[in-house]
mmCIF file with all atom_site columns, C-alpha atoms in Angstrom:
data_model
loop_
_atom_site.group_PDB
_atom_site.id
_atom_site.type_symbol
_atom_site.label_atom_id
_atom_site.label_alt_id
_atom_site.label_comp_id
_atom_site.label_asym_id
_atom_site.label_entity_id
_atom_site.label_seq_id
_atom_site.pdbx_PDB_ins_code
_atom_site.Cartn_x
_atom_site.Cartn_y
_atom_site.Cartn_z
_atom_site.occupancy
_atom_site.B_iso_or_equiv
_atom_site.pdbx_formal_charge
_atom_site.auth_seq_id
_atom_site.auth_comp_id
_atom_site.auth_asym_id
_atom_site.auth_atom_id
_atom_site.pdbx_PDB_model_num
ATOM 1   C CA . MET A 1 1   ? 10.098  -38.393 20.356  1.00 0.00 ? 1   MET A CA 1
ATOM 2   C CA . GLY A 1 2   ? 12.421  -37.886 17.385  1.00 0.00 ? 2   GLY A CA 1
ATOM 3   C CA . LYS A 1 3   ? 12.464  -40.514 14.691  1.00 0.00 ? 3   LYS A CA 1
ATOM 4   C CA . LYS A 1 4   ? 15.795  -42.212 14.222  1.00 0.00 ? 4   LYS A CA 1
ATOM 5   C CA . THR A 1 5   ? 17.356  -41.809 10.804  1.00 0.00 ? 5   THR A CA 1
ATOM 6   C CA . VAL A 1 6   ? 20.627  -42.796 9.217   1.00 0.00 ? 6   VAL A CA 1
ATOM 7   C CA . ARG A 1 7   ? 22.582  -41.015 6.525   1.00 0.00 ? 7   ARG A CA 1
ATOM 8   C CA . CYS A 1 8   ? 22.654  -42.491 3.035   1.00 0.00 ? 8   CYS A CA 1
ATOM 9   C CA . PRO A 1 9   ? 26.275  -43.496 2.269   1.00 0.00 ? 9   PRO A CA 1
ATOM 10  C CA . VAL A 1 10  ? 25.979  -42.114 -1.287  1.00 0.00 ? 10  VAL A CA 1
ATOM 11  C CA . CYS A 1 11  ? 24.122  -38.793 -0.967  1.00 0.00 ? 11  CYS A CA 1
ATOM 12  C CA . SER A 1 12  ? 24.153  -38.196 2.834   1.00 0.00 ? 12  SER A CA 1
ATOM 13  C CA . ASN A 1 13  ? 20.404  -37.590 2.943   1.00 0.00 ? 13  ASN A CA 1
ATOM 14  C CA . PRO A 1 14  ? 18.627  -38.688 6.141   1.00 0.00 ? 14  PRO A CA 1
ATOM 15  C CA . VAL A 1 15  ? 16.644  -41.905 5.575   1.00 0.00 ? 15  VAL A CA 1
ATOM 16  C CA . LYS A 1 16  ? 14.832  -44.243 7.927   1.00 0.00 ? 16  LYS A CA 1
ATOM 17  C CA . PRO A 1 17  ? 16.873  -47.419 8.441   1.00 0.00 ? 17  PRO A CA 1
ATOM 18  C CA . LYS A 1 18  ? 14.124  -49.675 7.073   1.00 0.00 ? 18  LYS A CA 1
ATOM 19  C CA . ASN A 1 19  ? 13.877  -47.533 3.893   1.00 0.00 ? 19  ASN A CA 1
ATOM 20  C CA . LEU A 1 20  ? 17.630  -47.365 3.184   1.00 0.00 ? 20  LEU A CA 1
ATOM 21  C CA . PRO A 1 21  ? 17.825  -50.381 0.788   1.00 0.00 ? 21  PRO A CA 1
ATOM 22  C CA . ALA A 1 22  ? 14.834  -49.124 -1.222  1.00 0.00 ? 22  ALA A CA 1
ATOM 23  C CA . HIS A 1 23  ? 16.307  -45.592 -1.307  1.00 0.00 ? 23  HIS A CA 1
ATOM 24  C CA . ILE A 1 24  ? 19.629  -46.844 -2.663  1.00 0.00 ? 24  ILE A CA 1
ATOM 25  C CA . GLU A 1 25  ? 17.877  -48.972 -5.291  1.00 0.00 ? 25  GLU A CA 1
ATOM 26  C CA . ASN A 1 26  ? 15.382  -46.288 -6.388  1.00 0.00 ? 26  ASN A CA 1
ATOM 27  C CA . VAL A 1 27  ? 17.694  -43.283 -6.328  1.00 0.00 ? 27  VAL A CA 1
ATOM 28  C CA . HIS A 1 28  ? 21.270  -44.450 -6.866  1.00 0.00 ? 28  HIS A CA 1
ATOM 29  C CA . SER A 1 29  ? 20.973  -47.458 -9.175  1.00 0.00 ? 29  SER A CA 1
ATOM 30  C CA . PRO A 1 30  ? 21.966  -47.121 -12.865 1.00 0.00 ? 30  PRO A CA 1
ATOM 31  C CA . GLU A 1 31  ? 18.348  -47.735 -13.930 1.00 0.00 ? 31  GLU A CA 1
ATOM 32  C CA . ALA A 1 32  ? 17.128  -44.938 -11.670 1.00 0.00 ? 32  ALA A CA 1
ATOM 33  C CA . GLU A 1 33  ? 19.722  -42.563 -13.168 1.00 0.00 ? 33  GLU A CA 1
ATOM 34  C CA . THR A 1 34  ? 18.575  -43.467 -16.707 1.00 0.00 ? 34  THR A CA 1
ATOM 35  C CA . ASN A 1 35  ? 14.929  -42.924 -15.748 1.00 0.00 ? 35  ASN A CA 1
ATOM 36  C CA . ARG A 1 36  ? 15.779  -39.548 -14.194 1.00 0.00 ? 36  ARG A CA 1
ATOM 37  C CA . ARG A 1 37  ? 17.626  -38.401 -17.334 1.00 0.00 ? 37  ARG A CA 1
ATOM 38  C CA . GLU A 1 38  ? 14.733  -39.492 -19.568 1.00 0.00 ? 38  GLU A CA 1
ATOM 39  C CA . ARG A 1 39  ? 12.243  -37.675 -17.339 1.00 0.00 ? 39  ARG A CA 1
ATOM 40  C CA . GLN A 1 40  ? 14.362  -34.477 -17.389 1.00 0.00 ? 40  GLN A CA 1
ATOM 41  C CA . ALA A 1 41  ? 14.666  -34.661 -21.199 1.00 0.00 ? 41  ALA A CA 1
ATOM 42  C CA . LYS A 1 42  ? 10.870  -34.966 -21.512 1.00 0.00 ? 42  LYS A CA 1
ATOM 43  C CA . GLU A 1 43  ? 10.370  -32.005 -19.177 1.00 0.00 ? 43  GLU A CA 1
ATOM 44  C CA . ARG A 1 44  ? 12.820  -29.865 -21.197 1.00 0.00 ? 44  ARG A CA 1
ATOM 45  C CA . SER A 1 45  ? 11.143  -30.703 -24.513 1.00 0.00 ? 45  SER A CA 1
ATOM 46  C CA . LEU A 1 46  ? 7.716   -29.962 -23.015 1.00 0.00 ? 46  LEU A CA 1
ATOM 47  C CA . ALA A 1 47  ? 8.993   -26.590 -21.729 1.00 0.00 ? 47  ALA A CA 1
ATOM 48  C CA . LYS A 1 48  ? 10.377  -25.739 -25.189 1.00 0.00 ? 48  LYS A CA 1
ATOM 49  C CA . GLN A 1 49  ? 7.060   -26.654 -26.794 1.00 0.00 ? 49  GLN A CA 1
ATOM 50  C CA . LYS A 1 50  ? 5.124   -24.457 -24.347 1.00 0.00 ? 50  LYS A CA 1
ATOM 51  C CA . ALA A 1 51  ? 7.508   -21.538 -24.997 1.00 0.00 ? 51  ALA A CA 1
ATOM 52  C CA . LYS A 1 52  ? 7.012   -21.938 -28.759 1.00 0.00 ? 52  LYS A CA 1
ATOM 53  C CA . GLU A 1 53  ? 3.221   -21.936 -28.322 1.00 0.00 ? 53  GLU A CA 1
ATOM 54  C CA . ARG A 1 54  ? 3.451   -18.829 -26.142 1.00 0.00 ? 54  ARG A CA 1
ATOM 55  C CA . ARG A 1 55  ? 5.417   -16.969 -28.846 1.00 0.00 ? 55  ARG A CA 1
ATOM 56  C CA . ARG A 1 56  ? 2.661   -17.816 -31.354 1.00 0.00 ? 56  ARG A CA 1
ATOM 57  C CA . GLU A 1 57  ? -0.051  -16.494 -29.038 1.00 0.00 ? 57  GLU A CA 1
ATOM 58  C CA . LEU A 1 58  ? -2.005  -13.466 -30.285 1.00 0.00 ? 58  LEU A CA 1
ATOM 59  C CA . VAL A 1 59  ? -1.681  -10.316 -28.183 1.00 0.00 ? 59  VAL A CA 1
ATOM 60  C CA . LYS A 1 60  ? -3.155  -6.828  -28.519 1.00 0.00 ? 60  LYS A CA 1
ATOM 61  C CA . CYS A 1 61  ? -0.964  -3.750  -29.009 1.00 0.00 ? 61  CYS A CA 1
ATOM 62  C CA . LYS A 1 62  ? -1.531  -1.243  -26.189 1.00 0.00 ? 62  LYS A CA 1
ATOM 63  C CA . LYS A 1 63  ? -0.986  1.716   -28.533 1.00 0.00 ? 63  LYS A CA 1
ATOM 64  C CA . CYS A 1 64  ? -3.041  0.894   -31.641 1.00 0.00 ? 64  CYS A CA 1
ATOM 65  C CA . ALA A 1 65  ? -5.102  -2.133  -30.510 1.00 0.00 ? 65  ALA A CA 1
ATOM 66  C CA . ILE A 1 66  ? -4.180  -4.406  -33.424 1.00 0.00 ? 66  ILE A CA 1
ATOM 67  C CA . LYS A 1 67  ? -3.704  -8.104  -32.749 1.00 0.00 ? 67  LYS A CA 1
ATOM 68  C CA . LEU A 1 68  ? -0.454  -9.779  -33.662 1.00 0.00 ? 68  LEU A CA 1
ATOM 69  C CA . MET A 1 69  ? 1.750   -12.653 -32.528 1.00 0.00 ? 69  MET A CA 1
ATOM 70  C CA . ARG A 1 70  ? 3.695   -12.130 -29.324 1.00 0.00 ? 70  ARG A CA 1
ATOM 71  C CA . LYS A 1 71  ? 6.994   -12.811 -31.110 1.00 0.00 ? 71  LYS A CA 1
ATOM 72  C CA . ASP A 1 72  ? 6.326   -9.863  -33.470 1.00 0.00 ? 72  ASP A CA 1
ATOM 73  C CA . MET A 1 73  ? 5.383   -7.330  -30.755 1.00 0.00 ? 73  MET A CA 1
ATOM 74  C CA . LYS A 1 74  ? 8.874   -5.830  -30.247 1.00 0.00 ? 74  LYS A CA 1
ATOM 75  C CA . LYS A 1 75  ? 9.323   -5.311  -33.987 1.00 0.00 ? 75  LYS A CA 1
ATOM 76  C CA . HIS A 1 76  ? 5.855   -3.735  -34.268 1.00 0.00 ? 76  HIS A CA 1
ATOM 77  C CA . MET A 1 77  ? 6.483   -1.341  -31.363 1.00 0.00 ? 77  MET A CA 1
ATOM 78  C CA . ARG A 1 78  ? 9.826   -0.306  -32.848 1.00 0.00 ? 78  ARG A CA 1
ATOM 79  C CA . GLU A 1 79  ? 8.632   0.148   -36.433 1.00 0.00 ? 79  GLU A CA 1
ATOM 80  C CA . ALA A 1 80  ? 5.058   1.399   -35.989 1.00 0.00 ? 80  ALA A CA 1
ATOM 81  C CA . HIS A 1 81  ? 5.444   3.487   -32.850 1.00 0.00 ? 81  HIS A CA 1
ATOM 82  C CA . GLY A 1 82  ? 9.186   4.218   -32.635 1.00 0.00 ? 82  GLY A CA 1
ATOM 83  C CA . ILE A 1 83  ? 9.504   2.678   -29.192 1.00 0.00 ? 83  ILE A CA 1
ATOM 84  C CA . LEU A 1 84  ? 12.693  0.786   -28.469 1.00 0.00 ? 84  LEU A CA 1
ATOM 85  C CA . PRO A 1 85  ? 12.345  -2.070  -25.982 1.00 0.00 ? 85  PRO A CA 1
ATOM 86  C CA . GLY A 1 86  ? 13.649  -0.984  -22.607 1.00 0.00 ? 86  GLY A CA 1
ATOM 87  C CA . SER A 1 87  ? 13.803  2.729   -23.479 1.00 0.00 ? 87  SER A CA 1
ATOM 88  C CA . LEU A 1 88  ? 12.365  5.142   -20.941 1.00 0.00 ? 88  LEU A CA 1
ATOM 89  C CA . ARG A 1 89  ? 9.148   6.848   -22.090 1.00 0.00 ? 89  ARG A CA 1
ATOM 90  C CA . LEU A 1 90  ? 6.764   9.037   -20.157 1.00 0.00 ? 90  LEU A CA 1
ATOM 91  C CA . ILE A 1 91  ? 3.080   8.183   -20.388 1.00 0.00 ? 91  ILE A CA 1
ATOM 92  C CA . SER A 1 92  ? 1.832   11.316  -18.642 1.00 0.00 ? 92  SER A CA 1
ATOM 93  C CA . ARG A 1 93  ? 3.238   14.858  -18.593 1.00 0.00 ? 93  ARG A CA 1
ATOM 94  C CA . ARG A 1 94  ? 2.147   15.280  -14.998 1.00 0.00 ? 94  ARG A CA 1
ATOM 95  C CA . GLY A 1 95  ? 5.068   15.233  -12.570 1.00 0.00 ? 95  GLY A CA 1
ATOM 96  C CA . SER A 1 96  ? 5.945   16.733  -9.218  1.00 0.00 ? 96  SER A CA 1
ATOM 97  C CA . ARG A 1 97  ? 9.152   18.482  -8.233  1.00 0.00 ? 97  ARG A CA 1
ATOM 98  C CA . VAL A 1 98  ? 11.203  16.770  -5.536  1.00 0.00 ? 98  VAL A CA 1
ATOM 99  C CA . GLU A 1 99  ? 13.833  18.618  -3.539  1.00 0.00 ? 99  GLU A CA 1
ATOM 100 C CA . GLY A 1 100 ? 17.013  16.937  -2.427  1.00 0.00 ? 100 GLY A CA 1
ATOM 101 C CA . PRO A 1 101 ? 19.433  14.787  -4.375  1.00 0.00 ? 101 PRO A CA 1
ATOM 102 C CA . LYS A 1 102 ? 17.919  11.803  -6.172  1.00 0.00 ? 102 LYS A CA 1
ATOM 103 C CA . ASP A 1 103 ? 19.286  9.510   -8.875  1.00 0.00 ? 103 ASP A CA 1
ATOM 104 C CA . CYS A 1 104 ? 17.984  10.462  -12.314 1.00 0.00 ? 104 CYS A CA 1
ATOM 105 C CA . SER A 1 105 ? 16.438  7.436   -14.051 1.00 0.00 ? 105 SER A CA 1
ATOM 106 C CA . ALA A 1 106 ? 17.642  8.617   -17.465 1.00 0.00 ? 106 ALA A CA 1
ATOM 107 C CA . CYS A 1 107 ? 21.314  9.470   -16.812 1.00 0.00 ? 107 CYS A CA 1
ATOM 108 C CA . ASN A 1 108 ? 21.807  7.607   -13.478 1.00 0.00 ? 108 ASN A CA 1
ATOM 109 C CA . LYS A 1 109 ? 23.468  10.648  -11.853 1.00 0.00 ? 109 LYS A CA 1
ATOM 110 C CA . SER A 1 110 ? 22.520  12.063  -8.469  1.00 0.00 ? 110 SER A CA 1
ATOM 111 C CA . LYS A 1 111 ? 21.061  15.543  -9.050  1.00 0.00 ? 111 LYS A CA 1
ATOM 112 C CA . SER A 1 112 ? 18.823  18.089  -7.409  1.00 0.00 ? 112 SER A CA 1
ATOM 113 C CA . PRO A 1 113 ? 16.082  19.139  -8.100  1.00 0.00 ? 113 PRO A CA 1
ATOM 114 C CA . VAL A 1 114 ? 14.408  16.291  -9.909  1.00 0.00 ? 114 VAL A CA 1
ATOM 115 C CA . TRP A 1 115 ? 10.840  15.638  -11.037 1.00 0.00 ? 115 TRP A CA 1
ATOM 116 C CA . ARG A 1 116 ? 8.955   12.479  -10.123 1.00 0.00 ? 116 ARG A CA 1
ATOM 117 C CA . TYR A 1 117 ? 6.751   10.940  -12.822 1.00 0.00 ? 117 TYR A CA 1
ATOM 118 C CA . SER A 1 118 ? 4.573   8.056   -11.665 1.00 0.00 ? 118 SER A CA 1
ATOM 119 C CA . GLU A 1 119 ? 3.389   7.059   -15.158 1.00 0.00 ? 119 GLU A CA 1
ATOM 120 C CA . SER A 1 120 ? 6.210   5.883   -17.406 1.00 0.00 ? 120 SER A CA 1
ATOM 121 C CA . SER A 1 121 ? 7.351   2.775   -19.230 1.00 0.00 ? 121 SER A CA 1
ATOM 122 C CA . ARG A 1 122 ? 9.346   1.835   -16.102 1.00 0.00 ? 122 ARG A CA 1
ATOM 123 C CA . GLY A 1 123 ? 6.808   2.786   -13.437 1.00 0.00 ? 123 GLY A CA 1
ATOM 124 C CA . SER A 1 124 ? 7.685   5.633   -11.079 1.00 0.00 ? 124 SER A CA 1
ATOM 125 C CA . VAL A 1 125 ? 10.863  7.505   -12.154 1.00 0.00 ? 125 VAL A CA 1
ATOM 126 C CA . PHE A 1 126 ? 12.887  10.574  -11.197 1.00 0.00 ? 126 PHE A CA 1
ATOM 127 C CA . ILE A 1 127 ? 14.090  12.872  -14.015 1.00 0.00 ? 127 ILE A CA 1
ATOM 128 C CA . CYS A 1 128 ? 16.658  15.686  -13.711 1.00 0.00 ? 128 CYS A CA 1
ATOM 129 C CA . ALA A 1 129 ? 16.372  19.089  -15.431 1.00 0.00 ? 129 ALA A CA 1
ATOM 130 C CA . ALA A 1 130 ? 19.016  18.192  -18.037 1.00 0.00 ? 130 ALA A CA 1
ATOM 131 C CA . CYS A 1 131 ? 17.256  14.992  -19.179 1.00 0.00 ? 131 CYS A CA 1
ATOM 132 C CA . LYS A 1 132 ? 13.687  16.302  -18.988 1.00 0.00 ? 132 LYS A CA 1
ATOM 133 C CA . PRO A 1 133 ? 13.525  18.090  -22.412 1.00 0.00 ? 133 PRO A CA 1
ATOM 134 C CA . ARG A 1 134 ? 15.018  15.109  -24.284 1.00 0.00 ? 134 ARG A CA 1
ATOM 135 C CA . LEU A 1 135 ? 12.667  12.697  -22.542 1.00 0.00 ? 135 LEU A CA 1
ATOM 136 C CA . PHE A 1 136 ? 9.642   14.886  -23.325 1.00 0.00 ? 136 PHE A CA 1
ATOM 137 C CA . ASP A 1 137 ? 10.656  15.075  -27.000 1.00 0.00 ? 137 ASP A CA 1
ATOM 138 C CA . ARG A 1 138 ? 11.109  11.283  -27.155 1.00 0.00 ? 138 ARG A CA 1
ATOM 139 C CA . SER A 1 139 ? 7.830   10.593  -25.365 1.00 0.00 ? 139 SER A CA 1
ATOM 140 C CA . PHE A 1 140 ? 5.479   13.211  -26.814 1.00 0.00 ? 140 PHE A CA 1
ATOM 141 C CA . GLY A 1 141 ? 7.212   14.525  -29.932 1.00 0.00 ? 141 GLY A CA 1
ATOM 142 C CA . THR A 1 142 ? 8.953   17.866  -30.351 1.00 0.00 ? 142 THR A CA 1
ATOM 143 C CA . LYS A 1 143 ? 7.072   21.108  -29.828 1.00 0.00 ? 143 LYS A CA 1
ATOM 144 C CA . ASP A 1 144 ? 8.323   24.612  -30.340 1.00 0.00 ? 144 ASP A CA 1
ATOM 145 C CA . VAL A 1 145 ? 7.377   27.819  -28.532 1.00 0.00 ? 145 VAL A CA 1
ATOM 146 C CA . MET A 1 146 ? 4.604   28.707  -30.964 1.00 0.00 ? 146 MET A CA 1
ATOM 147 C CA . ASP A 1 147 ? 2.844   25.385  -30.346 1.00 0.00 ? 147 ASP A CA 1
ATOM 148 C CA . TYR A 1 148 ? 2.832   26.068  -26.611 1.00 0.00 ? 148 TYR A CA 1
ATOM 149 C CA . ALA A 1 149 ? 1.530   29.616  -27.134 1.00 0.00 ? 149 ALA A CA 1
ATOM 150 C CA . ILE A 1 150 ? -1.366  28.461  -29.327 1.00 0.00 ? 150 ILE A CA 1
ATOM 151 C CA . THR A 1 151 ? -2.372  25.440  -27.273 1.00 0.00 ? 151 THR A CA 1
ATOM 152 C CA . GLY A 1 152 ? -2.740  27.114  -23.924 1.00 0.00 ? 152 GLY A CA 1
ATOM 153 C CA . GLY A 1 153 ? 0.129   29.320  -22.887 1.00 0.00 ? 153 GLY A CA 1
ATOM 154 C CA . ALA A 1 154 ? -0.659  31.258  -19.739 1.00 0.00 ? 154 ALA A CA 1
ATOM 155 C CA . PHE A 1 155 ? 0.425   34.622  -21.152 1.00 0.00 ? 155 PHE A CA 1
ATOM 156 C CA . GLU A 1 156 ? -2.605  36.919  -21.348 1.00 0.00 ? 156 GLU A CA 1
ATOM 157 C CA . SER A 1 157 ? -4.922  33.982  -21.145 1.00 0.00 ? 157 SER A CA 1
ATOM 158 C CA . SER A 1 158 ? -7.921  36.091  -20.078 1.00 0.00 ? 158 SER A CA 1
ATOM 159 C CA . ARG A 1 159 ? -7.849  38.152  -23.305 1.00 0.00 ? 159 ARG A CA 1
ATOM 160 C CA . ARG A 1 160 ? -10.248 37.482  -26.119 1.00 0.00 ? 160 ARG A CA 1
ATOM 161 C CA . ARG A 1 161 ? -8.787  35.884  -29.238 1.00 0.00 ? 161 ARG A CA 1
ATOM 162 C CA . HIS A 1 162 ? -9.594  37.774  -32.453 1.00 0.00 ? 162 HIS A CA 1
#
């Protein structure tokens, strides 16, 4: 049932006995080694060329919708929008409180309670009470108490404004 194979004396790969001389000539000869190195060099140069073309590709900014080269996107996000690559930003203010100790995504400490935000620059994250104000300021800009009172504070919300 099983096919009989022998081990190659050079690389120990299983090879059929009738194919062993061809295997040694095609894989382990000096010419084969030279061909392999040339092929690998061509593949590396092709990969570099593709990477260079990819960096020159035009992409659209998700914030302001302008088109620019991919290689310039990080600089644009940093300078035009103040977003550092890899920094945690909230996309939505909507979060839910979670009881029990969880690791805060901003300070990496286990704290309780934390708030879970599903829309952020890193996907779903947990934020502790100490990091929440700083993260809100970084993500949405700073607001003081008067801004909250004017834009929809709940205090006496049923009263008429004069």
